[in-house]
Coordinates of C-alpha atoms in Angstrom, one line a residue:
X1231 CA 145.7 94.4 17.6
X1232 CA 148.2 95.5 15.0
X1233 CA 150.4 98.5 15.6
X1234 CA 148.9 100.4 13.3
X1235 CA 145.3 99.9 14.6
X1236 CA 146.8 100.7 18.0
X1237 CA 148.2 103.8 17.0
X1238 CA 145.1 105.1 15.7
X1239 CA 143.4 103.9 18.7
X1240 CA 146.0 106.2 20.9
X1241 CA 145.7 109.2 18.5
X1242 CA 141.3 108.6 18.7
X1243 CA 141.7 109.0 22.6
X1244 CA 144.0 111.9 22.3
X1245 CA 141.8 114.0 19.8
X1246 CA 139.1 113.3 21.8
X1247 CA 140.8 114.4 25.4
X1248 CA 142.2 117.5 23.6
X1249 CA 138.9 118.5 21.6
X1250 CA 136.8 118.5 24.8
X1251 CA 138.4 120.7 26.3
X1252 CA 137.9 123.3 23.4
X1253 CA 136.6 126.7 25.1
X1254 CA 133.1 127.9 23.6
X1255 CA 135.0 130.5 21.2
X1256 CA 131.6 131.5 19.9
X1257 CA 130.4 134.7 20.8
X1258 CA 127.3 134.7 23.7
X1259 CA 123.6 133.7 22.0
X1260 CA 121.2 136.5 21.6
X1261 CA 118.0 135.3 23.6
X1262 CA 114.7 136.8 22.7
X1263 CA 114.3 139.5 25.3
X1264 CA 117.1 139.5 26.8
X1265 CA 120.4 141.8 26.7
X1266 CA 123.6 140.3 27.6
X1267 CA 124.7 142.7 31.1
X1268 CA 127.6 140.9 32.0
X1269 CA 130.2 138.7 31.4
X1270 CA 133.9 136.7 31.5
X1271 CA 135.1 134.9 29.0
X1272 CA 138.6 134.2 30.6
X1273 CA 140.3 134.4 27.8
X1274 CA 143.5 136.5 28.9
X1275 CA 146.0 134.1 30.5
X1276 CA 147.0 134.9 34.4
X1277 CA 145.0 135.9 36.9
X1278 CA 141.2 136.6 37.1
X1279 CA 140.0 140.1 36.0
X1280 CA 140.0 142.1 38.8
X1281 CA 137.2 144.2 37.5
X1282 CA 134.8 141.2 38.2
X1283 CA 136.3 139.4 41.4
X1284 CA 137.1 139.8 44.4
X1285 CA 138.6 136.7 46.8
X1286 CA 137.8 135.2 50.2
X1287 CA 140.9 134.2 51.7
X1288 CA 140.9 132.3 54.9
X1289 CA 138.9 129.0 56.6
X1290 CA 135.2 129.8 55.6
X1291 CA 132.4 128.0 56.5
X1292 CA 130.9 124.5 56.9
X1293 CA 134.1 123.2 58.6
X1294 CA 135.6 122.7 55.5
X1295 CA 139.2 121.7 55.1
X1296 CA 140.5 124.2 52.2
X1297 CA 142.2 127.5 53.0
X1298 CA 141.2 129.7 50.3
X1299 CA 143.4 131.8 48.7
X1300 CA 143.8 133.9 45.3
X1301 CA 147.0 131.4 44.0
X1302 CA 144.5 129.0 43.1
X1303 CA 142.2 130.5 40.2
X1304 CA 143.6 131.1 37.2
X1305 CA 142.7 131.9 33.4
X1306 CA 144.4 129.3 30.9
X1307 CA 143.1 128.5 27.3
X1308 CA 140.1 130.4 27.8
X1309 CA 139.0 129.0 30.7
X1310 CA 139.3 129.9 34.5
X1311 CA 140.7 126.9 36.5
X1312 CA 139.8 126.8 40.1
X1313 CA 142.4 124.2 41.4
X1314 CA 142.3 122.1 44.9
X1315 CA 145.9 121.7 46.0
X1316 CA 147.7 119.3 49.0
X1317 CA 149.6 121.5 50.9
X1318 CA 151.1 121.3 54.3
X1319 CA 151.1 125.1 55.8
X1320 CA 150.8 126.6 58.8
X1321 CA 147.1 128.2 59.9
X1322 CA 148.1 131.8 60.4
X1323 CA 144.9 132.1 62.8
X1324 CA 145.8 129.3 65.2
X1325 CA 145.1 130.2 68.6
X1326 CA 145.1 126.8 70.2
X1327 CA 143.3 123.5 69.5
X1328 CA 140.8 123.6 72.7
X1329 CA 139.7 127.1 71.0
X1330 CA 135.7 126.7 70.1
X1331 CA 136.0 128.7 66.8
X1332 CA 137.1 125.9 64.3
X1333 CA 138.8 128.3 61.7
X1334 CA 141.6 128.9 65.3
X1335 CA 141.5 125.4 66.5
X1336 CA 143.3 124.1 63.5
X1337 CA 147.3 124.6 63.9
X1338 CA 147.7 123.5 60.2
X1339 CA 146.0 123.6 56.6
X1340 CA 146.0 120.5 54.9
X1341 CA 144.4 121.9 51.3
X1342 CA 143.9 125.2 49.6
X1343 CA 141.7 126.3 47.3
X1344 CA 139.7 129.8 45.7
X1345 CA 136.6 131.1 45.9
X1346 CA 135.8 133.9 43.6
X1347 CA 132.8 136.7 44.5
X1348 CA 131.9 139.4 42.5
X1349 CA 130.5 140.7 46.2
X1350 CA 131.5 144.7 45.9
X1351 CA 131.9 145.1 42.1
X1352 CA 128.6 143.5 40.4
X1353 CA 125.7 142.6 41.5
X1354 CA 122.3 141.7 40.0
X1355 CA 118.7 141.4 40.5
X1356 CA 116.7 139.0 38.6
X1357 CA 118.1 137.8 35.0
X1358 CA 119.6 134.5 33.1
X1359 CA 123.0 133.2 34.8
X1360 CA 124.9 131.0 32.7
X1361 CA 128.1 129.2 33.8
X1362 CA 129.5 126.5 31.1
X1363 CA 131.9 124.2 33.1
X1364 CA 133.3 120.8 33.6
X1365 CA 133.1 120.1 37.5
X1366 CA 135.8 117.8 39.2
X1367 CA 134.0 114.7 41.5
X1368 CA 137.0 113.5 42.6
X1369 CA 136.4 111.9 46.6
X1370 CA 135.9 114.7 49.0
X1371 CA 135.7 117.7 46.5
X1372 CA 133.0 119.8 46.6
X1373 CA 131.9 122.5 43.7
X1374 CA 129.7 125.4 43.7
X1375 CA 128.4 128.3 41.6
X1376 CA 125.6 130.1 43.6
X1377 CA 124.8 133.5 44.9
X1378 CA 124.2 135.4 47.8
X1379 CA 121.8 138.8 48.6
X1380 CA 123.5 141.8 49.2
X1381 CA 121.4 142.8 52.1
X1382 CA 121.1 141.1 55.7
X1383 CA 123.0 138.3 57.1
X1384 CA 122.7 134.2 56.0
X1385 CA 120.0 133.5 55.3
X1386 CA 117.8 135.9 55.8
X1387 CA 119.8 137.7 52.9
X1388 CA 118.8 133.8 50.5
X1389 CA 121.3 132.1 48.9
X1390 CA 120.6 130.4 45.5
X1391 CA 123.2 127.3 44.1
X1392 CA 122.6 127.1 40.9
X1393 CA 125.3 124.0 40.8
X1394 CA 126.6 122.3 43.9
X1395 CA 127.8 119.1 43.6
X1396 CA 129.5 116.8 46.3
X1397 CA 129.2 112.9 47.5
X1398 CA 128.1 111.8 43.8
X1399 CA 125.1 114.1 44.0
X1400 CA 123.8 116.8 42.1
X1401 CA 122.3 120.1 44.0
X1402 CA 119.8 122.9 43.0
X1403 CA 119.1 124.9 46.2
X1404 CA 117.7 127.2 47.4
X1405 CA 117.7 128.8 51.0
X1406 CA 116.3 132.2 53.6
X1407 CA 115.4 132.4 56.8
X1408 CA 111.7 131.2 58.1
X1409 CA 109.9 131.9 61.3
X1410 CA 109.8 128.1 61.6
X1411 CA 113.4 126.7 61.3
X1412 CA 115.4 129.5 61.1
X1413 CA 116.9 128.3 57.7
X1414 CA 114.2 126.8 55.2
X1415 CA 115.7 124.7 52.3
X1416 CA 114.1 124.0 49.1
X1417 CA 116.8 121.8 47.5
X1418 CA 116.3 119.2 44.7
X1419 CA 119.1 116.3 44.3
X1420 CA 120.3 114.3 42.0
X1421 CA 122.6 111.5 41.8
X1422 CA 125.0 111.8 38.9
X1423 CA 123.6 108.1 37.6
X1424 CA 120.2 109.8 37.2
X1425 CA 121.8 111.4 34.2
X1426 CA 122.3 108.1 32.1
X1427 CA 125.7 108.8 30.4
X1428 CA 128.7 107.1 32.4
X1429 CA 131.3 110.3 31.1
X1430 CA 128.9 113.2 32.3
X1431 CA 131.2 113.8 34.4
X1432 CA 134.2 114.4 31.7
X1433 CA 132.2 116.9 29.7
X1434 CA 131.1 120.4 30.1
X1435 CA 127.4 121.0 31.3
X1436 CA 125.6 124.2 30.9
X1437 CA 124.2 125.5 34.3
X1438 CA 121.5 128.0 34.0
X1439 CA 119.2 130.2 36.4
X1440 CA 116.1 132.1 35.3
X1441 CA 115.2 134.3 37.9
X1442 CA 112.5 136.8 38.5
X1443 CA 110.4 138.1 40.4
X1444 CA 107.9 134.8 41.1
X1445 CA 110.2 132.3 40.9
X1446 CA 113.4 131.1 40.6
X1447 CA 114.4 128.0 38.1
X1448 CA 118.2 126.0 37.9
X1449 CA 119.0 124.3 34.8
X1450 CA 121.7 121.7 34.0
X1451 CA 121.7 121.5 29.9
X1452 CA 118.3 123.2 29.6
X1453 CA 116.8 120.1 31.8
X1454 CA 115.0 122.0 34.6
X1455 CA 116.5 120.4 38.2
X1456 CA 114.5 123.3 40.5
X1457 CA 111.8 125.6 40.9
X1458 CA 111.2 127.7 43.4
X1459 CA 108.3 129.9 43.9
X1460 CA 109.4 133.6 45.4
X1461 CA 106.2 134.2 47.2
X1462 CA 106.5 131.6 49.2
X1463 CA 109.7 132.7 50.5
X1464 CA 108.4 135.7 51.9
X1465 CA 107.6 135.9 55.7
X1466 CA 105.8 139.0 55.7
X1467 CA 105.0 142.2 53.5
X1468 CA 106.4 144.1 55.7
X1469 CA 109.5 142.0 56.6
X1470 CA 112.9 144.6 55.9
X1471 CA 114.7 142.0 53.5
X1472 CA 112.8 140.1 50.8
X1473 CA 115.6 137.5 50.2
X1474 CA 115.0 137.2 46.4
X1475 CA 113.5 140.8 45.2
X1476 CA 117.0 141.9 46.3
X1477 CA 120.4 142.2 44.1
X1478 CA 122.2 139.1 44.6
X1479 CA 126.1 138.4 43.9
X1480 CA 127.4 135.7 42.9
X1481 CA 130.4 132.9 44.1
X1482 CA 132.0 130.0 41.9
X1483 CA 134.2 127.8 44.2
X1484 CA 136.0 124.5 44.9
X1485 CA 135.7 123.4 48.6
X1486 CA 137.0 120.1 49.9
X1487 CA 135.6 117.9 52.6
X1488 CA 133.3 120.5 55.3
X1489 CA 130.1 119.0 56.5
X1490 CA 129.1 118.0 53.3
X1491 CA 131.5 117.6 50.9
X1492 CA 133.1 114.1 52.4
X1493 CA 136.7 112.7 53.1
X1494 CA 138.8 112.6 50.6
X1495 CA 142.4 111.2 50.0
X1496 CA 145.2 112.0 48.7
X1497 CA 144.5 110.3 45.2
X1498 CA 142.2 113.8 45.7
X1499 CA 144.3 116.3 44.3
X1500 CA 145.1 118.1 42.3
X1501 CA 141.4 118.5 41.1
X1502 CA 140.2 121.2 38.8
X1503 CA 137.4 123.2 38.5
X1504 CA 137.4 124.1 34.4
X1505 CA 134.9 127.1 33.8
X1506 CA 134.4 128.3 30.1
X1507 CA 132.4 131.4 30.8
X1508 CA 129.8 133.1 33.2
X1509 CA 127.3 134.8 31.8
X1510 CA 124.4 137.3 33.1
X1511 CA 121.6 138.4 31.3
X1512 CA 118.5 140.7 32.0
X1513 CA 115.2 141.5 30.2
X1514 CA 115.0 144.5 27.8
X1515 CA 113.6 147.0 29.6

């Protein structure tokens, strides 16, 4: 290889690296029917708008190993960047390690992380949810952009992951309490080969929900993953909480390890979670 061929080679992999991460400057697509309600763009550098999210700080749920925090989301080049760190700190709610509640057994975090809600500022029932992103796979990490029902407690209240991805495998959930099992899932899964392009993974996807009243369908690049039929998710006509004829918030997040999400190492971090833009939109009324 001469140096000139090489240098072109260098400067092909560098125009490529830097023109794939190029935010969506476009403004958001008109679709027939639909008005645009909501959205963030993320194009002020700093932190989040804090007309849109809130935090959850703090161990959370599934055993996970990240403490959450509001350090770790921020807005960059027109994107928001949800970043998994290695830290070494101390767990301010350690009570001792024989304690049964896992969130005070742990004297020490090891990772940190952010999980955004817009729980207590927005909130929407039925609609078009868009979220453009690139999602990190490294081992152990564990992405999510799903929402939760404003009323009742999990799961009676449903929960809908519109992405989830951890273990090499692609998610489109969702979940509410049934007489049966207490928690009924109805989750489809895909492995990341089942795409057929060995640098999915390096590029942005569009993750969409179309939700209404008789069913719910997840999208990845307008390939449908999911759907879930409404009716069948309700117990009873008179039950108090119809998980999914409610207004549901949503969450975008980067957990690490937990029940699901795997070990992972310190080759591990950092990893980034690279949103371009959520997007909400609702039929003309």
């Amino acid at each position: 290889m001469t140096s000139t061929t090489f240098r072109f080679l260098i400067l092909a992999i560098v125009l490529a690296l830097t023109f794939s991460f190029i935010p969506n400057q476009e403004k958001p697509p008109k679709y027939k029917g639909y008005d645009l309600v909501w959205n963030d763009e993320f194009a002020v550098d700093g932190a989040p708008d804090k007309k849109n999210w809130n935090y959850e700080i703090g161990f959370m749920r599934n055993q996970e190993e990240q403490w959450y925090q509001k350090e770790n989301a921020y807005c960059k080049a027109g994107f928001l960047i949800i970043e998994a760190r290695k830290e070494n700190k101390v767990n301010p709610n350690f009570i001792s390690k024989s304690h049964q509640d896992w969130t005070k057994n742990r004297d020490s975090i090891k990772a940190t992380s952010s999980c955004l809600i817009t729980q207590g500022k927005h909130a929407w029932q039925y609609g078009r949810f868009e979220m453009r992103a690139q999602i990190p796979i490294a081992k152990g990490m564990w992405p999510a952009f799903w929402t939760l029902g404003i009323k009742g407690n999990w799961p009676a209240n449903g929960e809908i992951d519109i992405m989830e991805y951890y273990t090499g495998k692609i998610l489109a959930n969702a979940a509410w309490k049934s007489k049966e099992s207490n928690t009924a899932w109805d989750s489809s899964t895909f492995k990341l080969s089942d795409f057929k392009d060995n640098s999915w993974a390096d590029k942005f996807h569009l993750w969409r929900m179309d939700w209404d009243a008789e069913s719910i369908k997840l999208y990845v690049d307008n390939q449908l993953l999911n759907e879930i039929n409404v009716q069948q998710t309700i117990q009873s006509k008179d039950q108090n909480i119809i998980p999914f004829q409610q207004p549901h918030y949503l969450l975008v997040n980067l957990a690490v390890g937990g029940i699901n999400g795997g070990d992972y190492t310190a080759a591990s971090f950092p990893s980034k979670y690279i949103i371009d833009y959520i997007r909400v939109y609702q039929k003309k009324k």
